[in-house]
PDB file of C-alpha atoms in Angstrom:
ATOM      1  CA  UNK A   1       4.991 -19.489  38.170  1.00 56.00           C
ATOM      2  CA  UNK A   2       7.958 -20.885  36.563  1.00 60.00           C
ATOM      3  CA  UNK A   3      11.540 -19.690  35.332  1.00 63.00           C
ATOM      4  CA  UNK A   4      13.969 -20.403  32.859  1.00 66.00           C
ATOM      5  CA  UNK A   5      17.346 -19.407  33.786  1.00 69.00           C
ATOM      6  CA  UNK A   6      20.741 -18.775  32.012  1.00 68.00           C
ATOM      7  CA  UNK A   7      23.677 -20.245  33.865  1.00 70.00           C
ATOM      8  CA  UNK A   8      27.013 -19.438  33.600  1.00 69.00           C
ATOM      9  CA  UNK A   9      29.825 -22.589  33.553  1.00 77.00           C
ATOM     10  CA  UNK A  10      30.512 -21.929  36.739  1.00 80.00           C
ATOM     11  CA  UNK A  11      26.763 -21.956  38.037  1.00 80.00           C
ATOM     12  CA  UNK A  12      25.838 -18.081  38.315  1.00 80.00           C
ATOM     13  CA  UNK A  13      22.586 -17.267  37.294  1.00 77.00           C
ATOM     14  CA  UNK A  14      23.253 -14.936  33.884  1.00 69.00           C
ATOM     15  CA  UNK A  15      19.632 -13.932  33.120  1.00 65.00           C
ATOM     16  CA  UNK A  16      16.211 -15.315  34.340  1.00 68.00           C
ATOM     17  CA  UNK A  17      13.012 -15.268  32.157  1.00 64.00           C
ATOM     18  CA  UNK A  18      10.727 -15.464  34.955  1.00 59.00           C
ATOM     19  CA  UNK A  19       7.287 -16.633  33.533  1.00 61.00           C
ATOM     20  CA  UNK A  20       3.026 -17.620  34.463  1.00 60.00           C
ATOM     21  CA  UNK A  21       3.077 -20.720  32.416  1.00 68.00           C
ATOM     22  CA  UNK A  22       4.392 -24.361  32.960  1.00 73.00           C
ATOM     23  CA  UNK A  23       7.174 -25.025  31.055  1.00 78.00           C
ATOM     24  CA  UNK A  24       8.726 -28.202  29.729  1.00 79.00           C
ATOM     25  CA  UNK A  25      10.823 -28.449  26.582  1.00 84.00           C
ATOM     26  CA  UNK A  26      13.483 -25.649  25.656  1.00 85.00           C
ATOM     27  CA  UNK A  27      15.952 -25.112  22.972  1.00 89.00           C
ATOM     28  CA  UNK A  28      18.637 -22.410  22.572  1.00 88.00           C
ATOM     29  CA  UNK A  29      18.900 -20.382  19.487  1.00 90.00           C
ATOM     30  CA  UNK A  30      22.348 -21.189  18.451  1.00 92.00           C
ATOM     31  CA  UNK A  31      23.259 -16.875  17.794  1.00 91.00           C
ATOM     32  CA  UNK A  32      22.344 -16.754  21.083  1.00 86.00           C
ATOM     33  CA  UNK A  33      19.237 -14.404  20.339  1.00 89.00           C
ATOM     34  CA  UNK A  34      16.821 -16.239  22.819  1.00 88.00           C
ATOM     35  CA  UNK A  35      15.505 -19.379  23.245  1.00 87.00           C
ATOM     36  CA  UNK A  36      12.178 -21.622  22.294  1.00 90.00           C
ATOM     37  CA  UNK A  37      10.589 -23.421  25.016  1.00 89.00           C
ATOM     38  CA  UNK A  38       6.664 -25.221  25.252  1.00 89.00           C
ATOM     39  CA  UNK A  39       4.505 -24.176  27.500  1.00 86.00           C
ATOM     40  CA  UNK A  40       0.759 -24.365  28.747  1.00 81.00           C
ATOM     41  CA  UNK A  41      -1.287 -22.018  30.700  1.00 76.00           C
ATOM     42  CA  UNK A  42      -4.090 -21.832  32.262  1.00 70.00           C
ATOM     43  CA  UNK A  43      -5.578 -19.051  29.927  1.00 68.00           C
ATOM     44  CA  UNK A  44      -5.305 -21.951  26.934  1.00 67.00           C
ATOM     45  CA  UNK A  45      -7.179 -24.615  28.990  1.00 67.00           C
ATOM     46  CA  UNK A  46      -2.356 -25.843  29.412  1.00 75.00           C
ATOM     47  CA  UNK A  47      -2.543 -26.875  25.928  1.00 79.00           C
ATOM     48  CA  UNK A  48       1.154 -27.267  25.543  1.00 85.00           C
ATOM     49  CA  UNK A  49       2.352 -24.610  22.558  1.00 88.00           C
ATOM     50  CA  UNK A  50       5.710 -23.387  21.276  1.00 90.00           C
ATOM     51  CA  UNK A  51       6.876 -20.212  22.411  1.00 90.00           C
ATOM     52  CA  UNK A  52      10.374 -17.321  21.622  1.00 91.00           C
ATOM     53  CA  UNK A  53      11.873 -16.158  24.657  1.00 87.00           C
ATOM     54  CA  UNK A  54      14.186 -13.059  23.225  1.00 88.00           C
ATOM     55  CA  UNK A  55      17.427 -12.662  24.930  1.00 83.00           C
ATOM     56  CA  UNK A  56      18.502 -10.593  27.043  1.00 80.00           C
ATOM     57  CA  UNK A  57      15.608  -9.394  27.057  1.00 80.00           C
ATOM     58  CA  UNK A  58      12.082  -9.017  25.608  1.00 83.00           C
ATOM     59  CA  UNK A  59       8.720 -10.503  26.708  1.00 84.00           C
ATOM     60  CA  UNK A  60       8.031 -14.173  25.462  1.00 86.00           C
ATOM     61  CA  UNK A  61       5.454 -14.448  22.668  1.00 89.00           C
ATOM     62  CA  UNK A  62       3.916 -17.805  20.650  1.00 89.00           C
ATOM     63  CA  UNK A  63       5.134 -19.207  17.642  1.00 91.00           C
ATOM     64  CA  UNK A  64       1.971 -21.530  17.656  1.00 90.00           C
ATOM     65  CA  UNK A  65      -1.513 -20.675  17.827  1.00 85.00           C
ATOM     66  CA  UNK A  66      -3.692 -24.084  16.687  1.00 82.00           C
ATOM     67  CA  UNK A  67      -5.274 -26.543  18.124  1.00 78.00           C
ATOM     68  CA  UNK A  68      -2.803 -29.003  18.208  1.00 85.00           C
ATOM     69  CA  UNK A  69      -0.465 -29.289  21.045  1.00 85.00           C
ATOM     70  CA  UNK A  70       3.760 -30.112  21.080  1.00 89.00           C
ATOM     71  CA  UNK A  71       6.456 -32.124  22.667  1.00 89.00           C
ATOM     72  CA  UNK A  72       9.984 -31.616  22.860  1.00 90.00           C
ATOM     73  CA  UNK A  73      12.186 -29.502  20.565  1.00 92.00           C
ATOM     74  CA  UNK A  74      15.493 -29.350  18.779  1.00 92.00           C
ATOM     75  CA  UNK A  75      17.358 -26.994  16.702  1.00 93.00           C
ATOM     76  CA  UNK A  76      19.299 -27.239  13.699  1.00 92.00           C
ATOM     77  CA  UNK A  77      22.821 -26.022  13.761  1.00 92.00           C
ATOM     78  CA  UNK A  78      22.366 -22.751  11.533  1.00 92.00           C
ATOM     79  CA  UNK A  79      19.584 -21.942  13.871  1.00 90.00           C
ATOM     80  CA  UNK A  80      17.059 -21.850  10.271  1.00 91.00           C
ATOM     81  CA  UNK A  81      14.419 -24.545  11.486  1.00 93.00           C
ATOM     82  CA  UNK A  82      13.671 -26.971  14.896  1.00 92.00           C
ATOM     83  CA  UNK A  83      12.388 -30.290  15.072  1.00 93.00           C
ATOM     84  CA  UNK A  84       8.696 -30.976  17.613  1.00 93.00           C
ATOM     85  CA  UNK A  85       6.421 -33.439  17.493  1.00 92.00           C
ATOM     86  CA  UNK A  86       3.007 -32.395  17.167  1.00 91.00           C
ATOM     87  CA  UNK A  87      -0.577 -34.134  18.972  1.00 87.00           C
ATOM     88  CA  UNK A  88      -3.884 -33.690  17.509  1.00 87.00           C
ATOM     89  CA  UNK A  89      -6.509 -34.933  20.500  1.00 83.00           C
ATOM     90  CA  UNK A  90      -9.517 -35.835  18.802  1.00 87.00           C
ATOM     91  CA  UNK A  91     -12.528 -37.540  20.812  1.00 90.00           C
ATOM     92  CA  UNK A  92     -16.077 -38.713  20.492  1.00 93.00           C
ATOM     93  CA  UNK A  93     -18.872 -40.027  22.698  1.00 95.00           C
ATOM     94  CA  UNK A  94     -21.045 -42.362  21.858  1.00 95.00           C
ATOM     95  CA  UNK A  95     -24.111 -43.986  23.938  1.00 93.00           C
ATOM     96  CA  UNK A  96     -25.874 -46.958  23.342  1.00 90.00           C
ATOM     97  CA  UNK A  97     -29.117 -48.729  25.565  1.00 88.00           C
ATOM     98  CA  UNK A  98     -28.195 -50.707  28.087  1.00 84.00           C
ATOM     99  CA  UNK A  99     -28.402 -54.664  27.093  1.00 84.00           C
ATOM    100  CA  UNK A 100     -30.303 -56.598  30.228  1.00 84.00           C
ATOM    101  CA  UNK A 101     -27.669 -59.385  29.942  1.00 85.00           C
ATOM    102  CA  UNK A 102     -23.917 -58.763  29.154  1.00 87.00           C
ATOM    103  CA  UNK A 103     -22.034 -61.314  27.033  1.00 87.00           C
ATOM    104  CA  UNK A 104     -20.216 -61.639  23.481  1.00 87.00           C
ATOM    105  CA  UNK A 105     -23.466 -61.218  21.623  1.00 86.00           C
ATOM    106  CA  UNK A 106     -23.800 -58.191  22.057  1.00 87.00           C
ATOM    107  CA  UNK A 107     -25.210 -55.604  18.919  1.00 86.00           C
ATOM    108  CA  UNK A 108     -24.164 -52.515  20.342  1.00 87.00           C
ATOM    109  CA  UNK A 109     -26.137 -49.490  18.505  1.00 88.00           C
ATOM    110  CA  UNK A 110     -23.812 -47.118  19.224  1.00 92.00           C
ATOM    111  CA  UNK A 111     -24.401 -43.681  18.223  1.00 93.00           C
ATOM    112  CA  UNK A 112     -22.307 -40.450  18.153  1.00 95.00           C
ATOM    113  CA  UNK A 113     -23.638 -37.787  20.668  1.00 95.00           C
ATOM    114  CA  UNK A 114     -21.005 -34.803  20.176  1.00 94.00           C
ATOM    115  CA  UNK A 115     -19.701 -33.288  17.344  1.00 91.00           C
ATOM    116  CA  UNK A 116     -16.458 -30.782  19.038  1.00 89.00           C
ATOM    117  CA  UNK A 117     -12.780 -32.078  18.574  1.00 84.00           C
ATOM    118  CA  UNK A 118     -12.317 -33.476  21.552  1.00 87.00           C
ATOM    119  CA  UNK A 119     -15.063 -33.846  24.616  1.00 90.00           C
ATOM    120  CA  UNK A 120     -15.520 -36.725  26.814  1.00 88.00           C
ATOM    121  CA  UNK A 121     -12.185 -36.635  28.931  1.00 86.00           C
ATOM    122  CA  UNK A 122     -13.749 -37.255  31.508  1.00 88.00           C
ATOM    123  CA  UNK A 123     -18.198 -39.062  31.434  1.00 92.00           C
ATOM    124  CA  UNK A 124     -20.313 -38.966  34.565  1.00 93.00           C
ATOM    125  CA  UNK A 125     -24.343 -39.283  34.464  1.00 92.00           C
ATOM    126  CA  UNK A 126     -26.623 -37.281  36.858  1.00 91.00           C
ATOM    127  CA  UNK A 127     -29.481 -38.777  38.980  1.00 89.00           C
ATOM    128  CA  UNK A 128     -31.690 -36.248  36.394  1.00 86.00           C
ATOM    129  CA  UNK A 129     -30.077 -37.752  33.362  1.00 88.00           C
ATOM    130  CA  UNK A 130     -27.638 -35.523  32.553  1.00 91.00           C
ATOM    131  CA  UNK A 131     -24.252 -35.962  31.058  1.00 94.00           C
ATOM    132  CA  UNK A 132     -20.868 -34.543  32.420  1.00 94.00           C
ATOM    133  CA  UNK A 133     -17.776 -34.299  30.514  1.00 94.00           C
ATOM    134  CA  UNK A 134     -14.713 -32.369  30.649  1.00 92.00           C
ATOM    135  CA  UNK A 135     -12.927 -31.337  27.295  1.00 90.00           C
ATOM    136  CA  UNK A 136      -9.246 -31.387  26.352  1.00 85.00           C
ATOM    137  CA  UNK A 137      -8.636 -27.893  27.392  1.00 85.00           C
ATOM    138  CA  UNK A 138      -9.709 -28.597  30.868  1.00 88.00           C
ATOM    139  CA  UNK A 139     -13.524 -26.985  30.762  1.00 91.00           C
ATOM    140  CA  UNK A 140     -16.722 -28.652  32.075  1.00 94.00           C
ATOM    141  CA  UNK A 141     -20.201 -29.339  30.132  1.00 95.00           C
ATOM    142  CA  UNK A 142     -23.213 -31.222  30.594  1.00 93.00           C
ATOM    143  CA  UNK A 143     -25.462 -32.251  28.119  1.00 94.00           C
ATOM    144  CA  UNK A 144     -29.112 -33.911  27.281  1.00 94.00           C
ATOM    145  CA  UNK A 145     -28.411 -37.984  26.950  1.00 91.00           C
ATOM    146  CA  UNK A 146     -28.607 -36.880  22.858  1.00 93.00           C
ATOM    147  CA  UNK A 147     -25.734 -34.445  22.710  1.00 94.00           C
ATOM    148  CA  UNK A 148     -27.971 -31.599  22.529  1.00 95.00           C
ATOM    149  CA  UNK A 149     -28.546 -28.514  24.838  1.00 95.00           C
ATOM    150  CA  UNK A 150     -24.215 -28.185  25.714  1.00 95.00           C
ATOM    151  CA  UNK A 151     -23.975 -26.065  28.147  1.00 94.00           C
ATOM    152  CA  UNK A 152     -20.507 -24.694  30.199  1.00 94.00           C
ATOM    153  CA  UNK A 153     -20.064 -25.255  33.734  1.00 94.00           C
ATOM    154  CA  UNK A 154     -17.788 -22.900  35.888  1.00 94.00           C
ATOM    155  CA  UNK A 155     -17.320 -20.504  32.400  1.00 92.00           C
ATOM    156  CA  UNK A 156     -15.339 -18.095  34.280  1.00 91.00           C
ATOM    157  CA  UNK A 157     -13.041 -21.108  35.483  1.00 90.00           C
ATOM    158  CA  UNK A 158      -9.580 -21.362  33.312  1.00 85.00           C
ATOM    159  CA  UNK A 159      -8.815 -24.850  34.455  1.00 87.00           C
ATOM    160  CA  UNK A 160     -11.148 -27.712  35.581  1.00 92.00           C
ATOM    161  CA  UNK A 161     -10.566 -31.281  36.878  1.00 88.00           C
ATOM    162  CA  UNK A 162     -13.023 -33.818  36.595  1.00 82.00           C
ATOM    163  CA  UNK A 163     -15.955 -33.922  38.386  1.00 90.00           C
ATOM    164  CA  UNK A 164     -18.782 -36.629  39.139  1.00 93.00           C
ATOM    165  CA  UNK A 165     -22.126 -36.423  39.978  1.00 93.00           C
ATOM    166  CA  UNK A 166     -23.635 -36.763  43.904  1.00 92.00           C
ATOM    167  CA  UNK A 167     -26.703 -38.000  45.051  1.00 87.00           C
ATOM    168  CA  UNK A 168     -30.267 -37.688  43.704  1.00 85.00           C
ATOM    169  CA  UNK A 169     -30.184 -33.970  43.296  1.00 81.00           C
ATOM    170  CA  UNK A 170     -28.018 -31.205  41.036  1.00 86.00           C
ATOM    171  CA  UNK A 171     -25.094 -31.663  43.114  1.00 92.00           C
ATOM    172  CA  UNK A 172     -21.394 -32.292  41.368  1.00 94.00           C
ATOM    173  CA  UNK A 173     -18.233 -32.731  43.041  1.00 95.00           C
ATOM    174  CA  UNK A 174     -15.504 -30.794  40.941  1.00 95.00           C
ATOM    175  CA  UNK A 175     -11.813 -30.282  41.561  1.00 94.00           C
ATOM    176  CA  UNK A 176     -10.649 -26.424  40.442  1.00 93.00           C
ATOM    177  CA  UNK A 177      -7.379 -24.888  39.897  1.00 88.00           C
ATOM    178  CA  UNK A 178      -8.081 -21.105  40.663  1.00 88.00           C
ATOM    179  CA  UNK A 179      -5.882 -18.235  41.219  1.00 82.00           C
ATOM    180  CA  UNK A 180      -3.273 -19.610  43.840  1.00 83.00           C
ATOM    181  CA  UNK A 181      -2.874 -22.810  41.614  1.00 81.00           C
ATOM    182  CA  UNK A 182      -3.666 -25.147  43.845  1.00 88.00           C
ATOM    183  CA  UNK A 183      -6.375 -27.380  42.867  1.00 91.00           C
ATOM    184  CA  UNK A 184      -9.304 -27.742  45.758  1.00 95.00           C
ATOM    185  CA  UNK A 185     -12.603 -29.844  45.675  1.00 96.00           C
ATOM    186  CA  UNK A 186     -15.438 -28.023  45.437  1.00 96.00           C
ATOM    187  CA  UNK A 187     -19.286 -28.565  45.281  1.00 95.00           C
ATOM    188  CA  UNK A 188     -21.705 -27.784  42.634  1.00 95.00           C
ATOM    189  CA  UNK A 189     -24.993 -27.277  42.128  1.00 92.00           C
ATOM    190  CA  UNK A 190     -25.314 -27.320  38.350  1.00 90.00           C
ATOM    191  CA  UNK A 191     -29.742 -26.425  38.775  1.00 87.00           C
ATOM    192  CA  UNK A 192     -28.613 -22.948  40.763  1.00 90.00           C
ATOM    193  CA  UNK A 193     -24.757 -22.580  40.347  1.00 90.00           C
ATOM    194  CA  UNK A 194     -23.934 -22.285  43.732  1.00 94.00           C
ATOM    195  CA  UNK A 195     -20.278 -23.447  44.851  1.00 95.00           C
ATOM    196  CA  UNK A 196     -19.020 -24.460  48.385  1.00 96.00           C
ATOM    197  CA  UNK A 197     -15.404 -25.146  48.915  1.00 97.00           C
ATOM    198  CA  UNK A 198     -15.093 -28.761  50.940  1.00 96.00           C
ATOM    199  CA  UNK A 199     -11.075 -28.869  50.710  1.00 96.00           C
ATOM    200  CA  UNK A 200      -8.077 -26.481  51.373  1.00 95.00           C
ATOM    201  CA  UNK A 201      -5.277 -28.257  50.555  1.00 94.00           C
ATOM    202  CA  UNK A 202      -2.343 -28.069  48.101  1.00 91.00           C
ATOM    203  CA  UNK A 203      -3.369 -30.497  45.154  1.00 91.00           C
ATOM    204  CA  UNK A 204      -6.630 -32.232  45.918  1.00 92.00           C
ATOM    205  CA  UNK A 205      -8.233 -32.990  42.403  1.00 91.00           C
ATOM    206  CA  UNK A 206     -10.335 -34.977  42.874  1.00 90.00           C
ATOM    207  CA  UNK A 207     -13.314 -36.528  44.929  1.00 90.00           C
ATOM    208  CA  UNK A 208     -16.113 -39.155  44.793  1.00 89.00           C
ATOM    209  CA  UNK A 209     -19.544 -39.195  46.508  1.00 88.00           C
ATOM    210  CA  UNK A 210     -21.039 -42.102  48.970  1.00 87.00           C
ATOM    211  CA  UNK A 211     -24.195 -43.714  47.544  1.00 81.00           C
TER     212      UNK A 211
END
C-alpha cells in the first residue's frame, strides 16, 4: 500500500489519502478540491491510469478507463484541463522455421501468430512445443506454435512475472506477486495445474532451469 500525504510548510502531516495502488505522478487541483495522481494496481494487470483524489475527503475514483496507459501530469492554472502523456503498447509475435545455417541471406517467412494488442512480453517454448508469453497487463498464456488454442495460466492470479519452461515435461518456472506483494518463484505444471512454492523471499521474480 501506498499514501499520498498533505504537508503543512512546516512539515505536519495535514491529511493522508492512504491507498492499494502504486502511485507515481500527482498534481494538485489549484481550488484545492483534491488532487490527480496515476496509479496501477494489481486488479488492472498496474496499467498506469489517471485517477481524482477528493479533498478532504472522499474515496479516489478513475478519470481513465482505456487501454492506454499515462505518465506524468500537470495542471493549468484555472484548474479547467491537465497535461499527460499517453502510451499505447501494441505487440505481435511472429515465428518463422528455423534456417540450418545463419548468415545475411537469410528469407525469413515470418508470419503473425497472435492477433490481441499486446502479447509476447515475455516468449519461452516448451519441450512439448508449446508457447509461453506474458501480456502487457502482467497475465500468462500458452499457445499451439500457430497462435491457436490461447489458453490462461494462473487465471485467478492478478499479477504475473515471466516464466520459462523446465525440462522435458509440463513444468514452468513462474515468478507471482500474490496477496502480501511480494513476488516469489513458483513451479508449474501447466498439463495438471499444480503449483509448489520454491522461494520465500521479498522480491524474487524470476528464475531459470538447469538443462
Amino acid at each position: 500500500n501506498t499514501a499520498t500525504r498533505l504537508l503543512s510548510p512546516d512539515g505536519k502531516v495535514v491529511h493522508e489519502c492512504l491507498q492499494t495502488k502504486m502511485s507515481t505522478s500527482l498534481a494538485r487541483m489549484p481550488d484545492s478540491s483534491g488532487l490527480l495522481f496515476i496509479a496501477g494496481d494489481k486488479s488492472t494487470g498496474l496499467r498506469w491510469r489517471i485517477w481524482f483524489q477528493p479533498y478532504p475527503s472522499g474515496e479516489p475514483f478513475r478519470v481513465t478507463n482505456d487501454l492506454s496507459q499515462y505518465h506524468s501530469l500537470s495542471i493549468t492554472a484555472d484548474g479547467k484541463k491537465f497535461v499527460t502523456m499517453q502510451e499505447r503498447e501494441a505487440a505481435t509475435i511472429y515465428v518463422s522455421d528455423s534456417p540450418i545455417r545463419l548468415d545475411d541471406k537469410i528469407d525469413w517467412k515470418l508470419r503473425a501468430i497472435s492477433s490481441e494488442q499486446a502479447t509476447g512480453e515475455s516468449l519461452d517454448w516448451t519441450a512439448s512445443g508449446k508457447l509461453l508469453q506474458r501480456d502487457s497487463a502482467w497475465h500468462l498464456f500458452s499457445t499451439d506454435v500457430d497462435g491457436s488454442n490461447r489458453v490462461r495460466l494462473l487465471p485467478n492470479d492478478s499479477v504475473d512475472f515471466s516464466m520459462v519452461a523446465c525440462g522435458t515435461g509440463d513444468d514452468v518456472i513462474v515468478g507471482r506477486v500474490l496477496e502480501d506483494n511480494a513476488p516469489n518463484v513458483w513451479r508449474l505444471n501447466t498439463a495438471t495445474g499444480e503449483l509448489k512454492q520454491l522461494t520465500f523471499g521479498k522480491d524474487i521474480e524470476k528464475g531459470s532451469c538447469t538443462p
